[in-house]
Amino acid sequence: MKHVHFESCASTQTHLKSELGNPGYQDENIVVSTSNQTDGIGRAGNEWLKSTHSLAFSFTLSPNEEMTLTSIEIGILVCEFFKQNFHKNITLKWPNDLMITPNEKCGGIICHLINPKKLVIGIGINLLGQINLDKNYVASSIFTKEDNLLNFEKELPPKIYQYILNNRLGPSEIIKSWEKLCCHQSSSVKIIDRTSNINGIFHGIDEKGCALIEDDGKIKKIISGSLFID
């Protein structure tokens, strides 16, 4: 594994994608991290809002055998890492959010396909502090001020990356594990995408990672969108 760390970087994801194949970035497994990401990218091109102390890192990864399950697989493994190493309970919100509670988001995952055998995965995780966005939503964090976070921004990304490399999951494991970690299983939700709004009861994910929503007695498969818990 090759680890490149910057004290400050506009976007680890943009940097890694632009440098792939160049001298120093030809290893099979590369992770880029920064202590201060100044122009982080959220899902659908939104800005990533970071708290006082944050992890910001990107890495190369081969897709899951069911490619559309890759970001869900990564979410599961990140939750397992913090559970095993810090006894911190993180849950998941479809499609790729890391949650402290159903209304408190602490991180997110973005996947970009480089070629059929390689993805660049971007992860942002708030370690400490909160950002109050409105009365219904808080960008929260995993740790409290009592926790020692010395050098976490540099030391944790390669450890999380190695954990992911060592613990890849098959599709059936992903579906079972994700539903156990889901913070809105069997809840009333709304999913908004560019063309439609769907309201209904969330009944898990299918073999492709699509959300299964019960609407008017029928199960609908939703490929993408932003999910809100009613």
Coordinates of C-alpha atoms in Angstrom, one line a residue:
M1 CA 0.0 0.0 0.0
K2 CA 1.2 3.5 -0.8
H3 CA 0.0 6.4 1.5
V4 CA 0.3 10.0 0.5
H5 CA -0.7 12.6 3.1
F6 CA -1.0 16.4 2.7
E7 CA -1.4 18.9 5.5
S8 CA -3.8 20.8 3.2
C9 CA -5.5 19.7 -0.1
A10 CA -8.4 21.0 -2.1
S11 CA -9.8 17.5 -2.7
T12 CA -8.2 14.1 -2.1
Q13 CA -10.5 12.6 -4.7
T14 CA -9.7 15.1 -7.4
H15 CA -6.0 14.8 -6.6
L16 CA -5.9 11.0 -6.8
K17 CA -7.9 10.8 -10.0
S18 CA -5.6 13.3 -11.7
E19 CA -2.4 11.6 -10.5
L20 CA -3.3 8.0 -11.3
G21 CA -0.6 6.4 -13.5
N22 CA 1.9 9.2 -12.9
P23 CA 5.2 8.6 -11.2
G24 CA 4.6 7.8 -7.5
Y25 CA 1.0 6.8 -8.1
Q26 CA 1.4 3.5 -9.9
D27 CA 1.0 1.2 -6.9
E28 CA -2.0 -1.1 -7.0
N29 CA -3.3 0.2 -3.7
I30 CA -3.0 3.9 -3.1
V31 CA -4.6 6.1 -0.4
V32 CA -4.4 9.9 -0.3
S33 CA -5.4 11.8 2.9
T34 CA -5.3 15.3 4.2
S35 CA -5.5 17.1 7.5
N36 CA -7.4 20.0 5.9
Q37 CA -9.6 19.5 2.9
T38 CA -10.6 22.9 1.5
D39 CA -12.9 21.9 -1.3
G40 CA -14.4 18.6 -0.4
I41 CA -17.0 17.0 -2.7
G42 CA -20.2 15.5 -1.5
R43 CA -22.7 13.3 -3.3
A44 CA -24.1 14.7 -6.5
G45 CA -21.5 17.3 -6.6
N46 CA -22.6 19.0 -3.3
E47 CA -20.1 20.5 -1.0
W48 CA -18.9 18.3 1.9
L49 CA -19.4 20.2 5.2
K50 CA -16.7 19.2 7.7
S51 CA -16.5 19.6 11.5
T52 CA -13.7 20.7 13.7
H53 CA -11.6 17.5 13.1
S54 CA -12.3 15.4 10.1
L55 CA -11.0 12.5 8.0
A56 CA -10.8 13.2 4.3
F57 CA -9.2 10.5 2.2
S58 CA -9.5 8.7 -1.1
F59 CA -8.2 5.4 -2.3
T60 CA -8.2 3.0 -5.2
L61 CA -10.2 -0.2 -5.0
S62 CA -11.4 -3.0 -7.3
P63 CA -15.2 -3.0 -7.6
N64 CA -17.3 -5.5 -5.7
E65 CA -18.4 -8.5 -7.8
E66 CA -21.8 -6.8 -7.9
M67 CA -20.4 -3.3 -8.8
T68 CA -23.4 -1.3 -7.7
L69 CA -23.0 -2.7 -4.1
T70 CA -19.5 -1.3 -3.7
S71 CA -20.4 1.9 -1.9
I72 CA -22.7 -0.1 0.4
E73 CA -20.0 -2.6 1.1
I74 CA -17.6 0.2 2.0
G75 CA -20.1 1.7 4.4
I76 CA -20.5 -1.6 6.2
L77 CA -16.7 -2.0 6.6
V78 CA -16.2 1.5 7.9
C79 CA -18.9 0.9 10.5
E80 CA -17.2 -2.4 11.5
F81 CA -13.8 -0.7 11.7
F82 CA -15.0 1.9 14.2
K83 CA -17.0 -0.7 16.2
Q84 CA -14.0 -3.0 16.5
N85 CA -11.3 -0.4 17.2
F86 CA -13.2 2.3 19.1
H87 CA -16.5 0.7 20.2
K88 CA -18.3 3.4 18.3
N89 CA -21.7 2.6 16.8
I90 CA -22.2 4.0 13.4
T91 CA -25.3 3.2 11.3
L92 CA -26.1 3.6 7.6
K93 CA -28.6 5.6 5.6
W94 CA -29.3 4.7 2.0
P95 CA -27.5 5.1 -0.3
N96 CA -24.1 6.0 1.2
D97 CA -24.3 8.1 4.4
L98 CA -22.7 7.3 7.7
M99 CA -25.0 8.2 10.7
I100 CA -24.7 8.6 14.4
T101 CA -28.5 8.8 14.8
P102 CA -31.2 8.9 12.1
N103 CA -30.9 12.7 12.1
E104 CA -27.2 13.1 12.6
K105 CA -24.8 12.4 9.7
C106 CA -21.1 11.9 10.4
G107 CA -19.8 10.9 7.0
G108 CA -20.3 9.9 3.4
I109 CA -18.9 7.8 0.6
I110 CA -18.5 8.5 -3.1
C111 CA -17.4 6.1 -5.8
H112 CA -16.0 7.0 -9.2
L113 CA -15.4 4.3 -11.8
I114 CA -12.0 4.8 -13.5
N115 CA -12.1 1.6 -15.6
P116 CA -13.9 -1.8 -15.2
K117 CA -11.3 -2.9 -12.7
K118 CA -10.7 0.2 -10.7
L119 CA -12.7 2.7 -8.6
V120 CA -11.6 5.8 -6.7
I121 CA -13.4 5.9 -3.4
G122 CA -13.7 9.1 -1.5
I123 CA -14.6 9.1 2.2
G124 CA -15.3 12.1 4.5
I125 CA -15.9 11.5 8.2
N126 CA -16.5 14.1 10.9
L127 CA -14.5 13.1 14.0
L128 CA -15.3 15.9 16.4
G129 CA -17.8 18.8 16.5
Q130 CA -21.2 19.5 15.0
I131 CA -22.6 21.8 12.3
N132 CA -26.3 22.8 12.8
L133 CA -27.8 23.0 9.4
D134 CA -31.4 23.4 10.3
K135 CA -33.8 22.2 13.0
N136 CA -34.2 18.7 11.3
Y137 CA -30.6 17.9 10.5
V138 CA -27.2 18.0 12.1
A139 CA -23.8 17.2 10.6
S140 CA -22.5 15.3 13.7
S141 CA -19.3 13.5 14.6
I142 CA -18.1 10.2 16.0
F143 CA -16.0 11.3 19.0
T144 CA -16.4 13.6 21.9
K145 CA -14.0 16.3 23.2
E146 CA -12.9 13.7 25.9
D147 CA -11.4 11.5 23.2
N148 CA -7.7 11.8 22.2
L149 CA -7.7 12.4 18.4
L150 CA -3.9 13.2 18.1
N151 CA -2.8 12.5 14.5
F152 CA -6.0 10.7 13.6
E153 CA -6.3 12.7 10.3
K154 CA -3.1 11.1 9.1
E155 CA -3.0 7.8 10.9
L156 CA -6.6 6.5 10.5
P157 CA -7.0 6.6 6.7
P158 CA -4.4 3.9 5.9
K159 CA -5.7 1.8 8.7
I160 CA -9.3 2.0 7.5
Y161 CA -8.1 1.3 3.9
Q162 CA -6.2 -1.8 5.0
Y163 CA -9.2 -3.0 6.9
I164 CA -11.3 -2.7 3.8
L165 CA -8.7 -4.5 1.7
N166 CA -8.6 -7.3 4.2
N167 CA -12.3 -7.8 4.7
R168 CA -14.1 -7.6 1.3
L169 CA -17.7 -8.9 1.4
G170 CA -19.7 -11.0 -1.0
P171 CA -23.1 -9.7 -2.3
S172 CA -25.2 -11.8 0.1
E173 CA -23.1 -10.8 3.1
I174 CA -23.5 -7.1 2.1
I175 CA -27.3 -7.2 1.9
K176 CA -27.6 -9.0 5.3
S177 CA -25.1 -6.8 7.1
W178 CA -26.4 -3.5 5.6
E179 CA -30.0 -4.2 6.7
K180 CA -28.7 -4.8 10.3
L181 CA -26.9 -1.4 10.2
C182 CA -29.6 0.6 8.4
C183 CA -31.0 3.4 10.6
H184 CA -34.4 3.5 8.8
Q185 CA -35.4 -0.1 8.1
S186 CA -39.2 -0.4 8.0
S187 CA -39.5 3.4 8.5
S188 CA -41.5 5.9 6.5
V189 CA -39.2 7.7 4.1
K190 CA -39.1 10.0 1.2
I191 CA -36.7 9.6 -1.7
I192 CA -36.1 12.6 -4.0
D193 CA -34.2 12.4 -7.3
R194 CA -34.0 14.6 -10.3
T195 CA -37.3 13.4 -11.8
S196 CA -39.5 12.2 -9.0
N197 CA -40.4 12.0 -5.3
I198 CA -41.3 8.7 -3.8
N199 CA -42.9 8.3 -0.3
G200 CA -43.3 4.9 1.4
I201 CA -42.0 2.3 3.8
F202 CA -38.3 1.3 3.4
H203 CA -38.0 -2.5 3.1
G204 CA -34.2 -2.9 2.6
I205 CA -32.2 -3.3 -0.6
D206 CA -32.2 -5.7 -3.5
E207 CA -29.3 -7.6 -5.0
K208 CA -28.2 -4.5 -6.9
G209 CA -28.4 -2.1 -3.9
C210 CA -31.7 -0.5 -5.1
A211 CA -34.0 0.7 -2.3
L212 CA -37.2 -1.3 -1.9
I213 CA -40.0 1.1 -1.1
E214 CA -43.6 0.0 -0.4
D215 CA -45.9 2.6 -1.9
D216 CA -49.6 2.1 -2.0
G217 CA -49.2 -1.7 -1.4
K218 CA -46.6 -2.1 -4.1
I219 CA -42.8 -2.5 -3.9
K220 CA -40.9 -0.1 -6.0
K221 CA -37.1 -0.3 -6.7
I222 CA -35.3 3.0 -6.5
I223 CA -31.9 3.2 -8.1
S224 CA -30.7 6.6 -6.8
G225 CA -31.8 9.7 -4.9
S226 CA -31.6 11.5 -1.6
L227 CA -33.4 9.8 1.3
F228 CA -35.2 11.6 4.1
I229 CA -36.7 9.9 7.1
D230 CA -40.3 11.1 7.9

